PDB file of C-alpha atoms and ligand atoms in Angstrom:
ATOM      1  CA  UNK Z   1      13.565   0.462   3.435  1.00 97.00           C
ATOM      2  CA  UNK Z   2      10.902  -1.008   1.398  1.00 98.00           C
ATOM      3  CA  UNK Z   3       7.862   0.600  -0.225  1.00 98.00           C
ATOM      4  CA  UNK Z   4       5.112  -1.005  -1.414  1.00 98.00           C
ATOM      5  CA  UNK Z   5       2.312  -1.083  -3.753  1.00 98.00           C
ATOM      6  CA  UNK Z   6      -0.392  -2.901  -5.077  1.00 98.00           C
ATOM      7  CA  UNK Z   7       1.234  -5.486  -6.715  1.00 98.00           C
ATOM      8  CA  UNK Z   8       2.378  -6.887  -3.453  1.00 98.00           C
ATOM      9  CA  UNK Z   9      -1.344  -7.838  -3.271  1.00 98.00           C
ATOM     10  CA  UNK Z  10      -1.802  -8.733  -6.789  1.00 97.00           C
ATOM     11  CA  UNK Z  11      -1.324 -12.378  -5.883  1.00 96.00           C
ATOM     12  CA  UNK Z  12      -3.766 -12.606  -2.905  1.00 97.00           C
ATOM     13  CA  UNK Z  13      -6.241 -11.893  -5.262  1.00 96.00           C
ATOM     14  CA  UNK Z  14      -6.662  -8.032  -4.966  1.00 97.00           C
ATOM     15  CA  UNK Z  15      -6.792  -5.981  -7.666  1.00 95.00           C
ATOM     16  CA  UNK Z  16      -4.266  -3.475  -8.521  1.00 96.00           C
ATOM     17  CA  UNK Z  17      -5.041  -0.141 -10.068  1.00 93.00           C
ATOM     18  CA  UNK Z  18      -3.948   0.472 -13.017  1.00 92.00           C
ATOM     19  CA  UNK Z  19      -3.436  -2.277 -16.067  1.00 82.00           C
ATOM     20  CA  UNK Z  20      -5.319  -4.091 -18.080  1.00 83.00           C
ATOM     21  CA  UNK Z  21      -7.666  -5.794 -15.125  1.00 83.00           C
ATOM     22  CA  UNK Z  22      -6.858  -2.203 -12.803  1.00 89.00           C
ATOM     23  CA  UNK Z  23      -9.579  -1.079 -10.735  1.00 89.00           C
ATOM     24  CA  UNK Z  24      -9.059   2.511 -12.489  1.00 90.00           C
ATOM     25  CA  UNK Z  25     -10.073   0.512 -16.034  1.00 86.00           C
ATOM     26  CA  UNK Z  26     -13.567   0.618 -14.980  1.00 85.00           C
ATOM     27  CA  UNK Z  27     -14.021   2.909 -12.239  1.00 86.00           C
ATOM     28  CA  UNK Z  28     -13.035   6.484 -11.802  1.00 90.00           C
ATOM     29  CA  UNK Z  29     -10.877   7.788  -9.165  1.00 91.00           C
ATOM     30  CA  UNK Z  30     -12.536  11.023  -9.488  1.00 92.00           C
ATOM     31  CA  UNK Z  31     -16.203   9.514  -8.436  1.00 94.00           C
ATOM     32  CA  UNK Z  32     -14.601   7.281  -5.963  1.00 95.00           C
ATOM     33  CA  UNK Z  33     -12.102   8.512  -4.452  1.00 96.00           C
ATOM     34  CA  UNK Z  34     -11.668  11.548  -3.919  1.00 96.00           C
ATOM     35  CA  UNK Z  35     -13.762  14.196  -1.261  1.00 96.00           C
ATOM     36  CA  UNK Z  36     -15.952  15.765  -4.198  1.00 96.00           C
ATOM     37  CA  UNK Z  37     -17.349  12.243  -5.731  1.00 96.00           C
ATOM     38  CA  UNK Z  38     -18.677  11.398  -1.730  1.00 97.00           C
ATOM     39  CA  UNK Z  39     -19.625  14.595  -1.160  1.00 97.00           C
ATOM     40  CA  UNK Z  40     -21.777  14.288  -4.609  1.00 97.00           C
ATOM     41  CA  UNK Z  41     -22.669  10.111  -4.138  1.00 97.00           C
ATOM     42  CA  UNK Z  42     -21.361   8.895  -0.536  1.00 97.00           C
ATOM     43  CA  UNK Z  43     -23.745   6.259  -1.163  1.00 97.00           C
ATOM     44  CA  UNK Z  44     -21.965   5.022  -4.302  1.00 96.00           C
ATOM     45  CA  UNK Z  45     -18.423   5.649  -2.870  1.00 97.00           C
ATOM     46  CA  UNK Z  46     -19.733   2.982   0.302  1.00 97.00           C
ATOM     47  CA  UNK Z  47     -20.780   0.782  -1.775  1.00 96.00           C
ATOM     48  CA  UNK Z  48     -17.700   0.384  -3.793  1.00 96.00           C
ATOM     49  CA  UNK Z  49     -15.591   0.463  -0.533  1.00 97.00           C
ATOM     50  CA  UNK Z  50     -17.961  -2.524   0.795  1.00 97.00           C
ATOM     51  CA  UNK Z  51     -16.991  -4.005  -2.069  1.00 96.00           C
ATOM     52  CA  UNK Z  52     -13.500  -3.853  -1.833  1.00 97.00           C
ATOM     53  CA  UNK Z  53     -13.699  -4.754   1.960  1.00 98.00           C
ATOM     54  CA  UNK Z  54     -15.254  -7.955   1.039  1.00 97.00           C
ATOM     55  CA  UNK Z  55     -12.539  -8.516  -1.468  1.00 97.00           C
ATOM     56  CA  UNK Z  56      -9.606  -8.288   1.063  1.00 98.00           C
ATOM     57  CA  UNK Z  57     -11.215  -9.760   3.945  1.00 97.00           C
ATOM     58  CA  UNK Z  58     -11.265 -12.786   2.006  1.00 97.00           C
ATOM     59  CA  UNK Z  59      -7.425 -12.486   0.953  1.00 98.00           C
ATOM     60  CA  UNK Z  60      -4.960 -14.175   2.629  1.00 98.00           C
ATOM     61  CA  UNK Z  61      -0.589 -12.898   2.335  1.00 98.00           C
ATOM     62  CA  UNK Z  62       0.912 -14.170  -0.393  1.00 98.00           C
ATOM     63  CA  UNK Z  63       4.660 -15.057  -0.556  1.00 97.00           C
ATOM     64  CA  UNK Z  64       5.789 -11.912  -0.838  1.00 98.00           C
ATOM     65  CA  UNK Z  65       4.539 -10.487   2.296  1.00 98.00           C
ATOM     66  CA  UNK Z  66       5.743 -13.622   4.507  1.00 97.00           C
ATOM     67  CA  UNK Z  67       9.273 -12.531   2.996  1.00 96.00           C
ATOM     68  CA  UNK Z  68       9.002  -9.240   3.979  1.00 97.00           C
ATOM     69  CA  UNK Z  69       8.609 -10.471   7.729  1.00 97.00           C
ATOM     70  CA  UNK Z  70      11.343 -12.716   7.318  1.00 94.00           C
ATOM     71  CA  UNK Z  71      13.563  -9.863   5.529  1.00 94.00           C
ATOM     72  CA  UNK Z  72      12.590  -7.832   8.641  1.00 95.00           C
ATOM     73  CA  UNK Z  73      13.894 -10.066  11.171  1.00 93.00           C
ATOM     74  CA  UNK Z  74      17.333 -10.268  10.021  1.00 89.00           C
ATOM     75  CA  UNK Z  75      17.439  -6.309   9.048  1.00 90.00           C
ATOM     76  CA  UNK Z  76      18.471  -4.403  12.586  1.00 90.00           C
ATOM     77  CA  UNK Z  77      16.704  -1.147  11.170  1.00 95.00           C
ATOM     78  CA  UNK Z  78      14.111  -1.658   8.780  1.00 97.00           C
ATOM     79  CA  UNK Z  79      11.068   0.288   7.421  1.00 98.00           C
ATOM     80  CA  UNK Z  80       8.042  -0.652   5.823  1.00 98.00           C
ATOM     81  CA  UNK Z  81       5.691   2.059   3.696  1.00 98.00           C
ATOM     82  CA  UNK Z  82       3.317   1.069   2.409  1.00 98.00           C
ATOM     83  CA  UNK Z  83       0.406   2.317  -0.166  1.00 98.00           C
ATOM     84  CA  UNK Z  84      -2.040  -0.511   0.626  1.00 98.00           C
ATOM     85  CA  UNK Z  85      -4.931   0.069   2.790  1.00 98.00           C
ATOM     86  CA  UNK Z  86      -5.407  -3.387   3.033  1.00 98.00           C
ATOM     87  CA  UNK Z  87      -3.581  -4.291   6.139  1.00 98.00           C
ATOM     88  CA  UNK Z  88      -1.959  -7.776   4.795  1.00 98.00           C
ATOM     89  CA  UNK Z  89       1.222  -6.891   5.988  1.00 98.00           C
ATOM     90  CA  UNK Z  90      -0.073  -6.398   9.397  1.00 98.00           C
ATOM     91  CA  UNK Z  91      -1.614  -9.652   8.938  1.00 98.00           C
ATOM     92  CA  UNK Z  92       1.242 -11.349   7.810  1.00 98.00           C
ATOM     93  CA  UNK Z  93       3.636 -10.451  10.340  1.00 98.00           C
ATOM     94  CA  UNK Z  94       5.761  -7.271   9.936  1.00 98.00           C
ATOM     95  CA  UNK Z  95       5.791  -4.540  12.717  1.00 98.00           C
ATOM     96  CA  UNK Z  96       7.635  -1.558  10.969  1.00 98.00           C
ATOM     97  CA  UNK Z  97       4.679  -0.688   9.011  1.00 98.00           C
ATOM     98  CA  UNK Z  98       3.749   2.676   7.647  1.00 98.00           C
ATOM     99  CA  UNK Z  99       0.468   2.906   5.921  1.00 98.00           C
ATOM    100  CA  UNK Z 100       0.719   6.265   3.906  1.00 97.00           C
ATOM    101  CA  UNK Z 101      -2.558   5.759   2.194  1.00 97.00           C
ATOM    102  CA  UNK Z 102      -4.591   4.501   5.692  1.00 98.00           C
ATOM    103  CA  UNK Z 103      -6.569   1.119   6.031  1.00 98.00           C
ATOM    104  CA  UNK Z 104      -9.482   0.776   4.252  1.00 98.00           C
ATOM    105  CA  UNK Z 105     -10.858  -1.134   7.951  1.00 98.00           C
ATOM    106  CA  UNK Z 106     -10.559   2.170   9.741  1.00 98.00           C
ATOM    107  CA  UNK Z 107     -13.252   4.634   9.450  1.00 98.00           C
ATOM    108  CA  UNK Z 108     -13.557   8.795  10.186  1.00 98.00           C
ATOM    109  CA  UNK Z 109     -16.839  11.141  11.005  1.00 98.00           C
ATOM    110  CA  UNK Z 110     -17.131  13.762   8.511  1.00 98.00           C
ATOM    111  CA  UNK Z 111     -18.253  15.946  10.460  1.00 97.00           C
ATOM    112  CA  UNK Z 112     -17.050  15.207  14.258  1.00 97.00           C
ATOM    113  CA  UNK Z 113     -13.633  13.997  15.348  1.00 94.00           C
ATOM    114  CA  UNK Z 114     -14.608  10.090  15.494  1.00 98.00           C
ATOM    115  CA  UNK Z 115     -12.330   7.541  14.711  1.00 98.00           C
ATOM    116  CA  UNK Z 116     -12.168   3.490  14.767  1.00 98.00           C
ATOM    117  CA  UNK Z 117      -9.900   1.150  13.605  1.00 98.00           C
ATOM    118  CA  UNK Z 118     -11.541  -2.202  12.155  1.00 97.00           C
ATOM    119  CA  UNK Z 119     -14.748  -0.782  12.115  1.00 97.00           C
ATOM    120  CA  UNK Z 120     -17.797  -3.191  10.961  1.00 97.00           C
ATOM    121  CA  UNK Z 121     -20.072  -1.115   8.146  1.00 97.00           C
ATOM    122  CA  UNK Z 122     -23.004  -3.240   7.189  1.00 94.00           C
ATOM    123  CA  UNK Z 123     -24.515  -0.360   4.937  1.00 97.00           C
ATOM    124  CA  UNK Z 124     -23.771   2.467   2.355  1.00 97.00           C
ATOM    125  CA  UNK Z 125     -24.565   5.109   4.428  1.00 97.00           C
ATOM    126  CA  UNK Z 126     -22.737   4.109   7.760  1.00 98.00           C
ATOM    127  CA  UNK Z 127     -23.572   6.904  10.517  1.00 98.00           C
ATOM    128  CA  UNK Z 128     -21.167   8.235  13.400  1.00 98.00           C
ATOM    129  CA  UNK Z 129     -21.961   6.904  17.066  1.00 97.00           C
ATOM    130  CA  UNK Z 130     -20.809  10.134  18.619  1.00 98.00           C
ATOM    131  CA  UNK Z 131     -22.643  12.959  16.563  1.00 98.00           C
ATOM    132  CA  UNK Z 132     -24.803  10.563  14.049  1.00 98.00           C
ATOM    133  CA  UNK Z 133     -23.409  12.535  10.938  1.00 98.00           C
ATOM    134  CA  UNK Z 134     -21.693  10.496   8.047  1.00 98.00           C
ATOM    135  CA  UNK Z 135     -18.648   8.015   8.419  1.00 98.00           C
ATOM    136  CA  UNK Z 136     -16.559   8.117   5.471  1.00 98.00           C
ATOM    137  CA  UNK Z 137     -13.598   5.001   5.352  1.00 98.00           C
ATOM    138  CA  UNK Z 138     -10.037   6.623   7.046  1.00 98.00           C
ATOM    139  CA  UNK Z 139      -8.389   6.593   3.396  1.00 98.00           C
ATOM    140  CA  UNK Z 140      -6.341   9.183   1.753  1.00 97.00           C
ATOM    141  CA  UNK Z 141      -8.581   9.956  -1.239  1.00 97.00           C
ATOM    142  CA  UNK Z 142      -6.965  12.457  -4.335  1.00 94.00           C
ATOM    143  CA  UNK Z 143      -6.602  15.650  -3.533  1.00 93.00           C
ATOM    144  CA  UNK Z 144      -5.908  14.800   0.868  1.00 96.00           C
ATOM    145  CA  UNK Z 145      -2.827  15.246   2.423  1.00 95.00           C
ATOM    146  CA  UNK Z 146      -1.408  11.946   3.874  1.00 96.00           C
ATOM    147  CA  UNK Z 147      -0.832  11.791   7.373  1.00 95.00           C
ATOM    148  CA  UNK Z 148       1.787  14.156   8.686  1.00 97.00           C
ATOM    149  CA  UNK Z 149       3.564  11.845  10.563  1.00 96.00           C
ATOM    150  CA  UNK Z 150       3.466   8.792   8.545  1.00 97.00           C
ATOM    151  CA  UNK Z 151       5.133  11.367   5.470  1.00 97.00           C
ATOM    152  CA  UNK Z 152       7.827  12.521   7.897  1.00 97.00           C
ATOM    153  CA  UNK Z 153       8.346   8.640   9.136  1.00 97.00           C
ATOM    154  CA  UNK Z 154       8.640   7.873   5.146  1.00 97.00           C
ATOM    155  CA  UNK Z 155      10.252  10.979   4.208  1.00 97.00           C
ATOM    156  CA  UNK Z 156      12.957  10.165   7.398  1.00 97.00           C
ATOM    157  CA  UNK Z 157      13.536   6.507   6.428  1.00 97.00           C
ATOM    158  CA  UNK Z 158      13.943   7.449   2.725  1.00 97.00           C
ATOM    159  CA  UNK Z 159      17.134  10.090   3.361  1.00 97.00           C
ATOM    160  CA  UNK Z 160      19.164   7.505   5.475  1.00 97.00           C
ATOM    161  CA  UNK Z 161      18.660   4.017   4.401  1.00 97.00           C
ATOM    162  CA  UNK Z 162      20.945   2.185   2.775  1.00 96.00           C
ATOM    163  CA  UNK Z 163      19.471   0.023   0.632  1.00 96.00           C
ATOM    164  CA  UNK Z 164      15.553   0.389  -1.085  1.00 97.00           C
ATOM    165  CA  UNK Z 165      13.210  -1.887  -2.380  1.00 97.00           C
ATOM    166  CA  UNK Z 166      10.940  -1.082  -4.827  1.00 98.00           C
ATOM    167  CA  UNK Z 167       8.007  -3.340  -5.258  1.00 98.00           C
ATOM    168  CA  UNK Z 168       4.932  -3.547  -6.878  1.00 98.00           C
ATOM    169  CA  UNK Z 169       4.488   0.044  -7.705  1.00 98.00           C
ATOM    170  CA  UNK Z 170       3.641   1.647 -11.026  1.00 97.00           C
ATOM    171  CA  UNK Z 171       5.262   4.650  -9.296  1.00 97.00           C
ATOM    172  CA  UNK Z 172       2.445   7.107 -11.123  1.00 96.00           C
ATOM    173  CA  UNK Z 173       1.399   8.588  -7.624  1.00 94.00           C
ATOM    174  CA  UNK Z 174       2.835  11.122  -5.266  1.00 93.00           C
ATOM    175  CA  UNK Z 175       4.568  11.595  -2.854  1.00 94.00           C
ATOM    176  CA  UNK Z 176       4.772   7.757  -2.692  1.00 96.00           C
ATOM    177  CA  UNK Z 177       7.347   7.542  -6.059  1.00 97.00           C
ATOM    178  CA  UNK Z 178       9.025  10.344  -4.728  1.00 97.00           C
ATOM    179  CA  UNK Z 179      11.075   8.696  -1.680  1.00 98.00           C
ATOM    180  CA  UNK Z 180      13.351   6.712  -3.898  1.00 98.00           C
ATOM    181  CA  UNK Z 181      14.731   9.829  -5.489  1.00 97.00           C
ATOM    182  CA  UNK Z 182      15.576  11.085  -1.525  1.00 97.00           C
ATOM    183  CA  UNK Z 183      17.272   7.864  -0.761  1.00 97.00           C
ATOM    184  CA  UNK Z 184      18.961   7.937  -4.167  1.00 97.00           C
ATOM    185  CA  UNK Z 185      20.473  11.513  -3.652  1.00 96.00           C
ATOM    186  CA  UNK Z 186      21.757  10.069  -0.486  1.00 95.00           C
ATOM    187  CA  UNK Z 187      23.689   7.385  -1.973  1.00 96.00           C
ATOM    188  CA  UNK Z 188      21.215   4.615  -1.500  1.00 96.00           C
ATOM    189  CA  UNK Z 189      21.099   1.248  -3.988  1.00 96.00           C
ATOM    190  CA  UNK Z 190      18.060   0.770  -5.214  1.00 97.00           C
ATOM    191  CA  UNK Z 191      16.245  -2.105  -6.059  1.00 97.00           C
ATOM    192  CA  UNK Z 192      12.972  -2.766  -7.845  1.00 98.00           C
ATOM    193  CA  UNK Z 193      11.064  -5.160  -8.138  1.00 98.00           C
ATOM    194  CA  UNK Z 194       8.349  -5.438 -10.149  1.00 98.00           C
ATOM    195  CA  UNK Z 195       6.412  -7.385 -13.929  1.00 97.00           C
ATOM    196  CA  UNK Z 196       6.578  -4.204 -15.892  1.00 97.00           C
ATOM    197  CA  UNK Z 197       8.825  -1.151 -16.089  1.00 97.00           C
ATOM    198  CA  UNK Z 198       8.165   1.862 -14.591  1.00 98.00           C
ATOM    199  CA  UNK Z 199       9.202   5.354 -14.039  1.00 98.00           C
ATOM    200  CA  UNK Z 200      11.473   4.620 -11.310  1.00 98.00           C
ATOM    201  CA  UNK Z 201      13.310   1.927 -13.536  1.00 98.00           C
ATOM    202  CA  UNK Z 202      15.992   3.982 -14.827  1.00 97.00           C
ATOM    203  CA  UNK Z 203      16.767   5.100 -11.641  1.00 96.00           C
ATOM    204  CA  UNK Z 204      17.101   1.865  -9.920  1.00 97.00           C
ATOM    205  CA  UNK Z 205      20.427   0.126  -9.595  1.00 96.00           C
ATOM    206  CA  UNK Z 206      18.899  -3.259  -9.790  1.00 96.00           C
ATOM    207  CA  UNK Z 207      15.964  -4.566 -11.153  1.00 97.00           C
ATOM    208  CA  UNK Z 208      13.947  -7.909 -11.225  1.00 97.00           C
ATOM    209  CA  UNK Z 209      11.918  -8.467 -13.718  1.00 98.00           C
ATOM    210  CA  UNK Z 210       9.068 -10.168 -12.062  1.00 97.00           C
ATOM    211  CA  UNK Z 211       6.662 -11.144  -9.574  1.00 98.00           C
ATOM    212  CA  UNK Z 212       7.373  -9.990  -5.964  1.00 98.00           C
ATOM    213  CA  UNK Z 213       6.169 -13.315  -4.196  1.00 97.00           C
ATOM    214  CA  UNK Z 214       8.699 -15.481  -6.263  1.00 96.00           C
ATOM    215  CA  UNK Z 215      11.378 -13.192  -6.003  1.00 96.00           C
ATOM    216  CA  UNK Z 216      11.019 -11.799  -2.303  1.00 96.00           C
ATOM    217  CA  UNK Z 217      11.623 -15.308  -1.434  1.00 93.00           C
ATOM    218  CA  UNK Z 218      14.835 -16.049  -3.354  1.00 93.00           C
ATOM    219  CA  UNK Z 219      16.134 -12.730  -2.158  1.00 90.00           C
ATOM    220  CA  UNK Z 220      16.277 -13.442   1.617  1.00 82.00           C
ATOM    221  CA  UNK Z 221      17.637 -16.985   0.771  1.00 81.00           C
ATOM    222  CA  UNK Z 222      20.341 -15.461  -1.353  1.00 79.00           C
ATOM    223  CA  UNK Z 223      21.160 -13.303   1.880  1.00 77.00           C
ATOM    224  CA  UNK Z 224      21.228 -16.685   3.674  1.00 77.00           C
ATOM    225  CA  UNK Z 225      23.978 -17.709   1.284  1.00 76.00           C
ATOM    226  CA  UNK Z 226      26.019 -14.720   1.307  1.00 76.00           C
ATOM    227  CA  UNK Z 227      26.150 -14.133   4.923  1.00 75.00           C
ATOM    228  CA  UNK Z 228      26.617 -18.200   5.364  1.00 75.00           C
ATOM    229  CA  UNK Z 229      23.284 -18.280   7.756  1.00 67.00           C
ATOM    230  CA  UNK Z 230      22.224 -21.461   6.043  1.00 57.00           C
TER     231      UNK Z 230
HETATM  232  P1  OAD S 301      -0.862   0.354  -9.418  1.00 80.54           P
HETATM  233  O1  OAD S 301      -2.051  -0.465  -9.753  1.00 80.54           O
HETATM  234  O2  OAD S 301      -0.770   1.702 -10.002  1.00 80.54           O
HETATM  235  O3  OAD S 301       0.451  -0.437  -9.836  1.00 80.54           O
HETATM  236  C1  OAD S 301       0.649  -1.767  -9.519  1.00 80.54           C
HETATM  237  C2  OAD S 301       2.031  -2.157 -10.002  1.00 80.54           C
HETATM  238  O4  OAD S 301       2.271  -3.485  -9.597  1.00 80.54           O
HETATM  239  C3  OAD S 301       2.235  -2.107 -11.512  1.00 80.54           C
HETATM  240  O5  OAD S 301       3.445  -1.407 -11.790  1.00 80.54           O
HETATM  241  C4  OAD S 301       2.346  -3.568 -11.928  1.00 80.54           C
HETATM  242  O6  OAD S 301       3.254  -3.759 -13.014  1.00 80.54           O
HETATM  243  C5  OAD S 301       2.902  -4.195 -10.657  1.00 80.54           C
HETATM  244  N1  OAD S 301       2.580  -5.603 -10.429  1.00 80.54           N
HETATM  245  C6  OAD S 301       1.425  -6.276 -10.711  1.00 80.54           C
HETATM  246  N2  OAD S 301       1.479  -7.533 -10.273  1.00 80.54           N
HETATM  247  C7  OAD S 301       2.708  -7.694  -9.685  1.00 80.54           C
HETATM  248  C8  OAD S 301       3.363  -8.780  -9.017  1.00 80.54           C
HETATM  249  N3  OAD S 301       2.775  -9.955  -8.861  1.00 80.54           N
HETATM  250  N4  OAD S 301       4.611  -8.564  -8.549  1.00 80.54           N
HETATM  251  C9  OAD S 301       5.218  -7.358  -8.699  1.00 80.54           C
HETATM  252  N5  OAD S 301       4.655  -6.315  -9.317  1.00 80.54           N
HETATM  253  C10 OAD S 301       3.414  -6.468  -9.800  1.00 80.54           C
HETATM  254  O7  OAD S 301      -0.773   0.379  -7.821  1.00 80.54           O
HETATM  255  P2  OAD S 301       0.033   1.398  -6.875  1.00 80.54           P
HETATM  256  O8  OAD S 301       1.334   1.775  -7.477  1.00 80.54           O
HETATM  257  O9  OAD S 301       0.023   0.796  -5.532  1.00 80.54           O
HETATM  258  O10 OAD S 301      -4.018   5.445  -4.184  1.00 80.54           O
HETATM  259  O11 OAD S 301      -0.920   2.633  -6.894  1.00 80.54           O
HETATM  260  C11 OAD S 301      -0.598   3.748  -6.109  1.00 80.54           C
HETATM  261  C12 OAD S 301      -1.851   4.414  -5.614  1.00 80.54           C
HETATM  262  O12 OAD S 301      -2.714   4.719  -6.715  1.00 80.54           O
HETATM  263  C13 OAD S 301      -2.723   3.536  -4.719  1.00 80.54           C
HETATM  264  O13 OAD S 301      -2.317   3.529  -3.376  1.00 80.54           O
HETATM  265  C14 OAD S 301      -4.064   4.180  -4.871  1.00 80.54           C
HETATM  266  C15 OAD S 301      -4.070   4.350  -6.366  1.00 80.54           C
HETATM  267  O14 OAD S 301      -4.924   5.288  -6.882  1.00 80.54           O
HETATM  268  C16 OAD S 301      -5.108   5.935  -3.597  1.00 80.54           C
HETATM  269  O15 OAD S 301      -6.193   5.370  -3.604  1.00 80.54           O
HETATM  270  C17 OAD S 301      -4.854   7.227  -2.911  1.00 80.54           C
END
């Protein structure tokens, strides 16, 4: 199992969260996202999520994505979650992907039940086709549940793998840093990955010091060596 966050991205030129150069540095989470700051300024919220959609429609996968689809291919069971909305590991490759935190292409009515995937918004106050009230992007904002089945997919994957990877997460937001204590109980090694420390760091049986698309690599070649593939 791997879970992901935004430092996965960090090197396609999207910018994490938290940090120094974190989009929570200048911006707060409270005004953008979360259901009371759109319900106050949906205007402002769309604008900032135009923004970002800009930003990652540019991006490309880095490294470390590419060696997630290769570290898929060779793993008979293996589950992706992810906390990105920005669908790069789609676009890179991998099929067992669970996005816990929704795609930031997708959008939702807030007042009907419409929903699109890769929906073009070419305004700040993008209106429904089906009842003309206000989209909103198909994210989970603070204070949302996440998807019920996408938890239960995570929370499933979590109590019987084997072995976890940990990578590019500052581990600060639940239920997300939760699932490696679940796999952990159940006697799974642990593995993070990942520039700075983090909550999770103690727990981990392994960790790598660094960035996840020059590591990623090295890790599926070292599996290469060690099960004499190469
Ligand atoms: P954060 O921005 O909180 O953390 C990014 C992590 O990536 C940090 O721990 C960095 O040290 C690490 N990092 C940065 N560059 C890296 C690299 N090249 N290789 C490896 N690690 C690197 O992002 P998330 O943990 O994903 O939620 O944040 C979790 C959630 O908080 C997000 O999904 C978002 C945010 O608020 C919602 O919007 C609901």
């Amino acid at each position: 199992m791997v879970l992901t966050g935004a430092g996965v991205s960090a090197e396609s030129g999207i910018p994490t969260f938290r940090g120094p150069d974190g989009l929570w540095k200048n911006h707060k989470p409270e005004e953008l996202a979360s259901p009371s700051g759109f319900a106050k300024d949906s205007a402002l919220v769309w604008e900032w999520y135009n923004w970002r959609r800009d930003v990652i429609r540019k991006a490309k996968p880095n490294l470390a994505h590419y060696a997630l689809v290769d570290m898929e291919s060779r793993i008979e069971e293996f589950t992706l979650i992810t906390q990105n909305v920005d669908n790069l590991h789609f676009e890179a490759g991998s099929q067992n992907v669970h996005e816990l935190h929704g795609n930031i292409f997708n959008v939702k009515c807030t007042s009907c039940g419409f929903k699109a995937d890769n929906y073009a918004v070419s305004n700040n106050a993008p209106k429904c086709p089906d009842c003309g009230n206000l989209l909103r992007p198909d994210v989970v904002w603070f204070g949302e549940e996440l998807n019920p089945a996408v938890l239960a997919k995570a929370q499933e994957a979590s109590a019987t793998c084997e072995l976890f990877f940990i990578i590019g997460t500052s581990a600060l937001v639940h239920p997300a840093a939760s699932f490696p204590s679940i796999a952990k109980a159940n006697g799974c090694f642990l593995v993070e990955i990942n520039t700075e420390d983090t909550p999770l760091t103690p727990q981990a049986n392994e960790v790598i010091r660094g960035k996840a698309s020059e590591w990623l690599p090295k890790i599926t070649i070292l599996y290469d060596k060690i099960t004499g593939k190469s």
